[in-house]
XYZ file of N, CA and C in Angstrom:
735
model
N 10.735 -44.942 10.962
C 9.756 -44.525 9.945
C 8.644 -44.257 10.646
N 7.721 -42.847 10.440
C 6.612 -42.649 11.015
C 5.297 -43.565 10.725
N 4.763 -43.861 11.885
C 3.166 -44.398 11.360
C 2.476 -43.490 10.723
N 1.810 -43.825 9.442
C 1.064 -42.933 8.562
C 1.921 -41.671 7.680
N 3.118 -41.742 8.325
C 4.077 -40.795 7.498
C 3.690 -39.440 7.976
N 3.308 -39.148 9.082
C 3.006 -37.604 9.801
C 4.241 -37.221 10.558
N 3.894 -36.898 11.549
C 4.793 -36.272 12.750
C 5.155 -37.619 13.324
N 6.493 -37.231 14.094
C 7.093 -38.296 14.872
C 6.210 -38.535 15.848
N 6.070 -39.618 16.547
C 5.133 -39.797 17.814
C 5.993 -39.828 18.931
N 5.310 -39.667 20.331
C 6.291 -39.741 21.292
C 6.597 -41.182 21.795
N 7.509 -41.309 22.695
C 7.753 -42.536 23.017
C 6.801 -43.205 23.781
N 6.613 -44.510 23.530
C 5.121 -45.109 24.686
C 5.714 -46.680 24.716
N 4.895 -47.303 25.654
C 5.276 -48.623 25.742
C 4.891 -49.188 24.726
N 4.043 -49.142 23.733
C 3.664 -49.899 22.817
C 4.472 -49.462 21.088
N 4.708 -50.632 20.905
C 5.410 -50.614 19.481
C 4.289 -50.785 18.251
N 4.248 -49.920 17.275
C 3.540 -50.441 15.922
C 4.506 -51.417 14.859
N 4.114 -52.111 14.700
C 5.013 -52.749 13.626
C 4.184 -53.058 12.189
N 4.660 -52.971 11.269
C 3.930 -53.226 9.963
C 5.324 -53.795 8.991
N 4.602 -54.020 7.480
C 5.199 -54.584 6.767
C 5.930 -55.876 6.897
N 4.759 -56.584 7.895
C 5.242 -58.269 8.143
C 4.623 -59.491 7.069
N 5.387 -60.173 6.854
C 5.113 -61.176 6.192
C 3.358 -61.433 6.028
N 2.585 -61.402 5.240
C 1.281 -61.796 5.565
C 1.084 -63.570 5.162
N 2.160 -64.027 4.935
C 1.780 -65.381 4.688
C 1.927 -66.117 6.064
N 2.529 -65.548 6.930
C 2.905 -66.393 8.109
C 1.461 -66.449 8.965
N 1.298 -67.577 9.636
C 0.181 -68.058 10.367
C 0.131 -67.202 11.757
N -0.842 -66.718 12.026
C -1.026 -65.998 13.214
C -0.399 -66.129 14.679
N -0.460 -67.586 15.007
C 0.181 -68.274 15.879
C 1.625 -68.095 15.965
N 2.210 -68.449 15.121
C 3.627 -68.628 14.367
C 4.263 -67.012 14.518
N 3.458 -66.013 14.132
C 4.230 -64.636 14.039
C 3.880 -64.307 15.426
N 3.199 -64.543 16.158
C 3.098 -63.782 17.550
C 4.412 -64.560 18.575
N 4.059 -65.812 18.453
C 5.398 -66.342 18.859
C 6.625 -66.055 18.524
N 7.061 -65.931 17.058
C 8.105 -65.281 16.852
C 8.621 -63.819 17.281
N 8.025 -63.011 17.043
C 7.795 -61.692 17.381
C 8.147 -61.637 19.125
N 7.314 -62.429 19.747
C 7.772 -62.549 21.200
C 9.236 -63.021 21.297
N 9.933 -64.076 20.829
C 11.186 -64.728 20.769
C 12.220 -63.617 20.497
N 11.929 -62.341 19.433
C 12.884 -61.852 19.171
C 12.971 -60.357 19.965
N 11.622 -60.019 20.338
C 11.573 -59.034 21.022
C 11.679 -58.864 22.625
N 11.341 -59.956 23.192
C 11.704 -60.251 24.367
C 12.869 -60.069 25.258
N 13.898 -59.961 24.483
C 15.374 -59.664 24.579
C 15.545 -58.281 24.993
N 14.637 -57.644 24.934
C 14.776 -56.315 25.174
C 13.921 -55.662 26.556
N 13.603 -56.927 26.935
C 12.613 -56.376 28.182
C 10.910 -57.376 28.717
N 10.400 -57.046 29.642
C 9.027 -57.799 29.743
C 8.170 -57.260 28.680
N 7.333 -58.115 28.035
C 6.362 -57.971 27.516
C 5.126 -58.356 27.937
N 4.257 -57.352 27.935
C 2.770 -57.523 28.656
C 1.890 -58.318 27.639
N 2.086 -57.810 26.076
C 1.262 -58.605 25.121
C 1.451 -58.314 23.667
N 1.038 -59.220 22.873
C 1.413 -59.202 21.418
C -0.193 -59.134 20.716
N -0.442 -57.958 20.235
C -1.488 -57.939 19.276
C -1.296 -58.150 17.931
N -2.235 -58.867 17.497
C -2.317 -59.032 15.902
C -3.380 -59.505 15.414
N -4.234 -58.939 14.211
C -5.375 -59.110 13.781
C -5.708 -60.237 12.625
N -6.497 -60.947 12.496
C -6.597 -61.874 11.371
C -7.443 -61.156 10.228
N -7.954 -59.859 10.283
C -8.744 -59.247 9.438
C -7.730 -58.977 8.059
N -8.638 -58.752 6.942
C -7.772 -58.326 6.070
C -6.970 -56.697 6.133
N -7.792 -56.131 6.686
C -7.147 -54.807 6.881
C -6.068 -54.661 7.910
N -6.160 -55.777 8.687
C -4.843 -55.613 9.817
C -3.552 -56.594 9.599
N -3.559 -57.342 8.297
C -2.850 -58.157 8.110
C -1.492 -57.632 7.682
N -0.486 -58.137 8.162
C 0.703 -57.491 7.660
C 1.197 -56.457 9.236
N 0.514 -56.268 10.282
C 0.543 -55.033 11.129
C 0.627 -56.318 12.702
N 1.021 -55.326 13.507
C 1.085 -56.339 15.036
C 1.733 -54.915 16.218
N 1.364 -55.219 17.157
C 1.495 -54.390 18.307
C 2.176 -55.091 19.222
N 3.395 -54.592 19.860
C 4.274 -55.395 20.848
C 4.164 -54.317 21.998
N 3.618 -54.876 23.087
C 3.423 -53.813 24.184
C 4.538 -54.381 25.368
N 5.202 -53.442 25.866
C 6.305 -53.678 26.852
C 5.799 -53.101 27.974
N 6.593 -53.316 29.213
C 6.244 -52.849 30.493
C 6.711 -51.607 30.710
N 7.753 -51.172 29.897
C 8.088 -50.015 30.239
C 8.826 -49.310 28.895
N 9.058 -47.810 28.660
C 9.190 -47.092 27.833
C 10.660 -47.493 27.139
N 11.613 -47.516 28.470
C 13.179 -47.788 27.549
C 13.137 -49.144 26.780
N 12.283 -50.068 27.485
C 12.574 -51.547 26.845
C 11.981 -51.352 25.311
N 10.674 -50.577 25.132
C 10.242 -50.356 23.933
C 11.194 -49.381 22.832
N 11.853 -48.515 23.327
C 12.627 -47.653 22.647
C 14.001 -48.445 22.258
N 14.594 -49.240 23.236
C 15.770 -50.088 22.747
C 15.565 -51.020 21.624
N 14.354 -51.715 21.927
C 13.599 -52.607 20.624
C 13.718 -51.728 19.374
N 12.933 -50.894 19.260
C 12.607 -49.786 18.300
C 13.916 -49.504 17.567
N 14.681 -48.917 18.518
C 16.337 -48.694 17.650
C 17.079 -49.933 17.031
N 16.833 -51.106 17.745
C 17.769 -52.340 17.547
C 17.069 -53.189 16.379
N 15.919 -52.951 15.970
C 15.062 -53.960 15.264
C 14.556 -53.289 13.997
N 14.657 -51.669 14.207
C 14.089 -51.411 12.887
C 14.752 -51.868 11.799
N 14.317 -52.239 10.551
C 14.651 -52.754 9.506
C 14.922 -54.029 9.349
N 15.025 -54.721 10.697
C 15.172 -56.188 10.781
C 14.636 -57.141 9.744
N 15.135 -57.944 9.169
C 14.716 -58.725 8.199
C 13.843 -60.119 8.960
N 12.416 -59.706 8.796
C 11.688 -60.819 9.671
C 10.685 -61.483 8.697
N 10.911 -62.775 8.555
C 10.303 -63.797 7.609
C 10.486 -63.177 6.267
N 11.834 -62.615 6.056
C 12.418 -61.861 4.724
C 11.815 -60.899 4.150
N 11.214 -60.001 5.296
C 10.708 -58.620 5.087
C 11.276 -57.647 6.198
N 11.857 -56.337 5.585
C 12.123 -55.329 6.794
C 11.019 -55.256 7.805
N 11.113 -55.282 9.008
C 10.322 -54.602 9.734
C 10.238 -53.033 9.544
N 9.014 -52.329 9.849
C 8.717 -50.984 9.850
C 8.162 -51.026 11.267
N 8.951 -50.250 12.159
C 8.437 -50.201 13.852
C 8.159 -48.423 14.299
N 7.459 -48.290 14.913
C 7.095 -47.068 15.357
C 6.432 -47.255 16.743
N 6.604 -46.024 17.424
C 5.451 -45.989 18.364
C 4.372 -46.092 18.264
N 3.042 -46.702 18.857
C 1.758 -46.619 18.818
C 1.290 -45.392 19.233
N 0.021 -45.172 18.532
C -0.592 -43.829 18.586
C -1.388 -43.748 20.026
N -1.866 -44.931 20.193
C -2.799 -45.010 21.683
C -2.129 -45.965 22.545
N -2.716 -45.412 23.602
C -2.264 -46.365 24.887
C -3.041 -47.703 24.815
N -2.298 -48.859 24.937
C -2.984 -50.328 24.884
C -3.469 -50.381 26.465
N -4.474 -51.159 26.413
C -5.461 -51.720 27.378
C -4.597 -52.426 28.501
N -3.613 -53.062 28.155
C -2.823 -53.790 29.131
C -1.893 -52.669 29.795
N -1.495 -51.787 29.036
C -0.956 -50.385 29.726
C -1.764 -49.622 30.649
N -2.706 -49.749 30.090
C -3.943 -48.777 30.734
C -4.025 -49.633 32.057
N -4.374 -50.714 32.367
C -4.709 -51.615 33.406
C -3.144 -51.509 34.468
N -2.330 -51.449 33.493
C -1.152 -51.490 34.541
C -0.767 -50.260 35.526
N -1.093 -48.823 34.724
C -1.058 -47.645 35.497
C -2.592 -46.980 35.896
N -3.591 -48.003 36.126
C -4.873 -47.546 36.752
C -5.536 -46.856 35.628
N -5.412 -46.377 34.299
C -6.191 -45.627 33.660
C -7.371 -46.066 32.829
N -7.343 -47.736 32.970
C -8.171 -48.209 32.138
C -9.631 -48.096 32.338
N -10.456 -48.112 31.283
C -11.748 -48.088 31.612
C -12.568 -48.556 30.401
N -13.685 -49.516 31.041
C -14.180 -50.490 29.966
C -14.625 -49.763 28.857
N -14.643 -50.290 27.569
C -15.266 -49.787 26.037
C -16.514 -49.792 25.956
N -17.387 -48.891 25.845
C -18.567 -49.021 25.536
C -19.083 -49.647 24.249
N -19.420 -51.260 24.716
C -19.538 -52.057 23.563
C -20.815 -51.780 22.763
N -21.755 -51.039 23.021
C -23.075 -50.840 22.448
C -22.867 -50.114 20.884
N -21.608 -49.222 20.796
C -21.598 -48.482 19.629
C -20.744 -49.314 18.560
N -20.646 -50.954 18.937
C -20.223 -51.826 17.864
C -21.182 -52.796 17.588
N -22.550 -52.827 18.134
C -23.625 -53.636 17.890
C -24.595 -52.928 16.951
N -24.336 -51.879 16.350
C -25.119 -51.099 15.150
C -24.829 -51.662 13.919
N -25.988 -51.425 13.133
C -25.721 -51.977 11.503
C -25.661 -53.190 11.315
N -24.516 -53.540 10.973
C -24.437 -55.284 10.532
C -23.672 -55.905 11.770
N -23.445 -55.336 12.651
C -23.157 -56.024 14.241
C -24.161 -56.227 14.672
N -25.679 -55.848 14.428
C -26.627 -56.070 15.530
C -27.083 -57.377 14.647
N -26.803 -57.849 13.876
C -26.969 -59.283 13.156
C -26.455 -60.126 14.074
N -27.259 -61.488 14.251
C -27.028 -62.136 15.466
C -25.696 -63.159 14.875
N -24.508 -63.156 15.649
C -23.383 -64.261 15.066
C -23.898 -65.568 15.274
N -24.232 -66.285 14.374
C -24.395 -67.593 14.144
C -23.448 -68.564 14.227
N -22.354 -68.109 14.293
C -21.075 -69.045 13.899
C -20.884 -69.892 15.391
N -20.358 -70.832 15.447
C -20.055 -71.954 16.780
C -18.849 -70.614 17.551
N -18.702 -70.833 18.681
C -17.715 -70.113 19.467
C -16.184 -70.342 18.801
N -15.775 -71.086 18.695
C -14.416 -71.630 18.041
C -14.260 -70.966 16.529
N -15.454 -70.830 16.036
C -15.175 -70.359 14.410
C -15.289 -68.504 14.726
N -15.514 -68.253 15.965
C -15.459 -66.710 15.845
C -14.423 -66.038 16.303
N -13.198 -67.076 16.554
C -12.027 -66.336 16.886
C -11.867 -66.242 18.276
N -12.697 -66.263 19.250
C -12.754 -65.795 20.569
C -12.850 -67.019 21.381
N -13.597 -66.598 22.380
C -13.359 -67.947 23.899
C -12.300 -68.265 24.193
N -12.759 -69.684 24.487
C -11.929 -70.610 24.767
C -10.172 -70.700 23.992
N -10.220 -70.856 22.890
C -8.908 -71.164 21.672
C -8.082 -69.742 21.908
N -8.666 -68.623 21.940
C -8.202 -67.190 21.734
C -7.249 -66.966 23.328
N -8.405 -67.521 24.289
C -7.703 -66.989 25.824
C -6.661 -68.075 26.007
N -6.765 -69.323 25.455
C -5.181 -70.055 25.784
C -4.355 -69.545 25.158
N -4.371 -68.973 23.679
C -2.959 -68.641 23.258
C -2.760 -67.557 23.819
N -3.741 -66.482 24.065
C -3.121 -65.243 25.040
C -2.591 -65.364 26.275
N -3.144 -66.130 27.048
C -2.394 -66.629 28.374
C -0.983 -67.086 28.019
N -0.517 -68.073 26.896
C 0.765 -68.397 26.455
C 1.738 -67.337 26.188
N 1.004 -66.405 25.447
C 2.044 -65.135 24.974
C 2.284 -64.157 26.245
N 1.268 -64.120 27.331
C 1.734 -63.001 28.239
C 2.182 -63.772 29.530
N 2.434 -65.104 29.240
C 3.578 -65.563 30.794
C 2.655 -66.578 31.419
N 1.347 -66.637 31.140
C 0.562 -67.762 31.989
C 0.682 -69.388 31.487
N -0.098 -70.219 31.866
C 0.113 -71.783 31.655
C 0.215 -71.867 29.921
N 0.713 -72.746 29.496
C 0.557 -72.964 27.883
C -0.490 -73.914 27.665
N -1.282 -73.764 26.528
C -2.361 -74.585 26.255
C -2.141 -75.968 26.023
N -3.026 -76.710 26.151
C -2.912 -77.920 26.317
C -2.235 -78.638 25.107
N -1.679 -79.620 25.364
C -0.672 -80.004 24.098
C 0.563 -79.378 23.346
N 0.675 -78.266 24.447
C 1.880 -77.318 23.917
C 2.930 -77.689 24.903
N 2.884 -78.285 25.838
C 3.844 -78.900 26.668
C 4.050 -80.233 27.082
N 5.389 -80.716 27.300
C 5.280 -82.075 27.482
C 4.846 -82.743 28.902
N 4.228 -83.819 28.984
C 3.701 -84.438 30.277
C 4.663 -84.172 31.577
N 4.321 -83.617 32.418
C 5.301 -83.894 33.919
C 6.204 -85.015 34.047
N 5.885 -86.217 33.915
C 6.384 -87.325 33.850
C 7.816 -87.210 32.772
N 7.537 -87.075 31.583
C 8.438 -86.951 30.476
C 9.546 -86.028 30.725
N 9.131 -84.849 31.157
C 9.792 -83.951 31.372
C 10.710 -84.267 32.633
N 10.525 -84.942 33.585
C 10.894 -85.200 34.993
C 12.171 -85.989 34.382
N 12.254 -87.047 33.550
C 12.927 -88.153 33.224
C 14.297 -87.676 32.185
N 13.750 -86.592 31.494
C 14.845 -86.073 30.641
C 15.891 -85.405 31.261
N 17.082 -85.770 31.529
C 18.118 -84.777 31.900
C 18.915 -83.857 30.774
N 19.516 -82.846 31.831
C 20.142 -82.052 30.290
C 21.398 -82.766 30.217
N 21.837 -82.257 28.705
C 23.111 -83.367 28.066
C 24.396 -82.083 28.280
N 25.238 -82.579 28.758
C 26.424 -81.915 28.833
C 26.947 -81.291 27.813
N 27.209 -79.953 27.524
C 27.877 -79.528 26.255
C 29.224 -79.564 27.007
N 29.955 -78.817 26.099
C 31.475 -78.508 26.111
C 31.802 -77.153 26.860
N 33.091 -76.933 27.407
C 33.406 -75.830 27.698
C 34.531 -75.185 26.799
N 34.846 -75.887 25.953
C 35.764 -75.332 25.294
C 35.438 -74.440 23.686
N 35.683 -73.318 23.616
C 34.894 -72.620 22.503
C 35.101 -73.233 21.343
N 33.870 -73.449 20.535
C 33.868 -74.357 19.296
C 32.681 -73.007 18.576
N 32.885 -73.134 17.174
C 31.971 -72.448 16.330
C 30.627 -73.009 16.204
N 30.457 -73.766 17.036
C 28.906 -74.627 17.029
C 28.464 -74.441 18.146
N 27.377 -73.803 18.571
C 26.629 -73.760 19.922
C 25.722 -75.278 19.902
N 25.279 -75.533 21.025
C 24.363 -76.342 21.340
C 23.354 -75.929 22.344
N 22.032 -75.720 21.768
C 20.969 -75.229 22.620
C 20.161 -76.303 23.310
N 20.040 -76.002 24.481
C 18.929 -77.024 25.022
C 17.873 -76.260 25.914
N 16.525 -76.805 26.203
C 15.596 -76.283 27.032
C 14.710 -75.406 26.059
N 14.612 -75.890 24.694
C 14.058 -75.017 23.854
C 12.308 -75.451 23.923
N 11.328 -74.367 23.969
C 9.883 -74.851 23.869
C 9.536 -75.867 22.706
N 8.307 -76.566 22.853
C 7.925 -77.025 21.734
C 7.607 -76.609 20.523
N 7.050 -75.472 20.617
C 6.885 -74.652 19.431
C 7.659 -73.820 18.845
N 9.353 -74.335 19.210
C 10.287 -73.887 18.464
C 10.492 -74.101 16.992
N 10.852 -72.907 16.189
C 10.844 -73.342 14.687
C 12.428 -72.957 14.280
N 12.712 -73.634 13.055
C 14.040 -73.167 12.777
C 14.247 -71.770 12.355
N 12.952 -71.145 11.524
C 13.032 -69.760 11.324
C 13.284 -68.702 12.390
N 12.579 -69.333 13.577
C 12.329 -68.564 14.752
C 14.130 -68.157 15.510
N 14.575 -69.447 15.402
C 16.183 -69.420 16.068
C 17.109 -68.630 15.168
N 16.692 -68.816 13.607
C 17.668 -68.112 13.082
C 17.623 -66.827 13.169
N 16.178 -66.173 13.220
C 15.803 -64.945 13.281
C 16.695 -64.048 14.560
N 16.682 -65.097 15.809
C 17.243 -64.559 17.111
C 18.700 -64.830 17.006
N 19.283 -65.809 16.136
C 20.901 -65.607 16.243
C 21.534 -64.856 14.844
N 20.575 -64.427 14.227
C 21.292 -64.024 12.699
C 21.609 -62.183 12.876
N 21.043 -61.517 14.307
C 21.464 -60.538 14.835
C 22.726 -60.481 14.978
N 23.576 -61.646 15.060
C 25.301 -61.833 15.482
C 26.182 -61.843 14.244
N 27.146 -61.402 14.194
C 28.214 -61.319 13.004
C 28.734 -62.730 12.962
N 28.915 -63.069 11.824
C 29.367 -64.855 11.776
C 28.373 -65.850 11.658
N 26.903 -65.425 11.343
C 26.259 -66.562 11.788
C 26.079 -67.246 10.693
N 25.721 -68.548 10.775
C 26.163 -69.402 9.157
C 24.318 -70.309 8.911
N 24.191 -70.915 10.105
C 22.917 -71.800 9.969
C 22.186 -72.355 11.198
N 20.988 -72.409 11.333
C 20.193 -73.196 12.281
C 20.230 -74.768 12.034
N 20.344 -75.675 13.052
C 19.858 -77.011 12.928
C 18.895 -77.966 13.799
N 17.751 -77.890 13.456
C 17.040 -78.652 14.542
C 17.503 -80.214 14.227
N 17.201 -80.839 15.615
C 17.093 -82.392 15.460
C 15.855 -83.097 15.443
N 16.198 -83.867 14.484
C 14.630 -84.903 14.179
C 13.905 -85.422 15.537
N 12.831 -85.264 15.981
C 12.508 -86.031 16.919
C 12.396 -85.327 18.200
N 13.597 -84.285 18.288
C 13.852 -83.543 19.713
C 13.316 -82.001 19.477
N 12.328 -81.413 20.098
C 11.908 -80.026 19.709
C 12.919 -79.468 20.554
N 13.565 -79.888 21.889
C 14.248 -79.266 23.024
C 15.417 -78.927 22.799
N 16.319 -79.489 21.768
C 17.696 -79.090 21.465
C 17.787 -78.517 19.946
N 18.555 -77.792 19.891
C 19.341 -77.524 18.567
C 20.400 -76.977 18.384
N 21.272 -77.016 17.295
C 22.706 -76.634 16.591
C 22.611 -75.159 16.086
N 23.367 -74.068 16.528
C 23.715 -73.100 15.708
C 24.861 -72.957 15.400
N 25.367 -72.651 14.252
C 26.907 -72.529 13.581
C 27.271 -71.235 13.244
N 28.350 -70.766 13.611
C 28.992 -69.524 13.329
C 30.288 -69.819 12.609
N 31.026 -68.743 11.677
C 31.933 -68.807 11.180
C 33.320 -69.129 12.263
N 33.332 -68.741 13.240
C 34.487 -68.633 14.068
C 33.881 -68.876 15.591
N 35.201 -69.495 16.152
C 34.910 -69.539 17.891
C 34.628 -68.255 18.484
N 35.324 -67.524 18.276
C 34.820 -65.969 18.766
C 33.482 -65.470 18.655
N 33.090 -65.611 17.603
C 31.714 -65.190 16.889
C 30.621 -65.836 17.529
N 30.920 -67.318 17.678
C 29.681 -68.172 18.473
C 29.945 -67.743 19.904
N 31.035 -67.419 20.465
C 31.165 -67.109 21.943
C 30.556 -65.769 22.295
N 30.047 -64.878 21.492
C 29.762 -63.463 21.653
C 28.320 -63.908 21.730
N 27.499 -64.658 20.919
C 26.282 -65.189 20.512
C 25.732 -65.751 22.225
N 26.717 -66.824 22.379
C 26.238 -67.583 23.565
C 26.416 -66.389 24.731
N 27.165 -65.586 24.939
C 27.487 -64.847 26.151
C 26.111 -63.579 26.159
N 25.592 -63.269 24.859
C 24.356 -62.727 24.834
C 23.255 -63.201 24.745
N 22.876 -64.646 24.665
C 21.712 -65.296 24.514
C 21.548 -66.423 25.432
N 22.510 -67.022 26.483
C 22.412 -68.182 27.155
C 21.425 -67.699 28.199
N 20.581 -68.210 28.519
C 19.460 -68.435 29.488
C 18.303 -67.267 29.358
N 18.422 -66.685 27.757
C 17.366 -66.149 27.113
C 16.404 -66.852 27.297
N 14.836 -66.207 27.602
C 13.581 -66.739 27.491
C 12.997 -66.479 26.132
N 12.957 -67.846 25.374
C 12.564 -67.643 24.078
C 11.012 -67.786 24.076
N 10.457 -68.256 25.280
C 9.053 -67.983 25.773
C 8.976 -67.598 27.419
N 7.949 -67.415 27.674
C 7.803 -66.528 29.427
C 8.481 -67.775 29.959
N 8.361 -69.309 29.664
C 8.497 -70.330 30.639
C 9.890 -71.159 30.426
N 10.543 -70.913 29.013
C 11.799 -71.476 28.519
C 12.936 -70.765 28.765
N 13.688 -71.084 29.643
C 15.418 -70.311 29.312
C 15.966 -71.016 28.668
N 16.643 -70.462 27.418
C 17.246 -71.514 26.667
C 18.899 -71.675 27.359
N 19.117 -72.756 27.125
C 20.578 -73.077 27.988
C 21.404 -73.370 26.855
N 22.687 -72.648 26.718
C 23.447 -72.553 25.531
C 25.073 -72.986 26.108
N 25.368 -74.189 25.226
C 26.836 -74.541 25.530
C 27.625 -74.549 24.321
N 28.875 -75.005 23.960
C 29.603 -75.025 22.886
C 29.336 -76.619 22.594
N 29.310 -77.129 21.513
C 28.813 -78.439 21.238
C 30.512 -79.097 21.417
N 30.231 -80.513 21.669
C 31.146 -81.382 21.583
C 32.463 -81.177 20.235
N 33.545 -80.822 20.230
C 34.441 -81.274 19.141
C 34.627 -82.808 19.023
């Protein structure tokens, strides 16, 4: 579908997505978009605004055009939080792409300080949606260190050994090495792309493991082959085995 309903836009690294569920919180929206789009290639950044005008929209910036094109074709109309996504190429090059290809120029901020913008913002930094909280979240989404509290302490991670799954085909898959912020909805959107998907089950008290059930062993095997070692975040490669019968 065309952005703005006009002429088709030329392929580029940035996808414009609208018709997103406006009830989903910003942080969860970005994490979920990363989870389902990173299967198509390296993502440079995900941009979504909190303003009333920007709600229900987001931009996903890939490192190359082929990845963006594959994602557009595959995910067009995909039910994302119960609403079909509408995807098109973005009209303008993103800052992340411009920095990558050397064409980035700093924007003149003076034009944004006229009129109402000239009034000094008296809100505290964390209330303005900028500075440290935003930078920490952005770092997590583009592959840098996760924000404090979003990852287990090194000692705890070191003593937890992987649970051995089964090599015998089974209609239930056993998932390990999931990031702390994993939600049932996030996994459902990832696995329901495959035929025969039935349900996702998280394990109470354990954020790092889950079960995904399919109608048959064969259908479960197809999903396992496609998504084993898939990075649900930049630092967590999901490990998939068959559940023990």
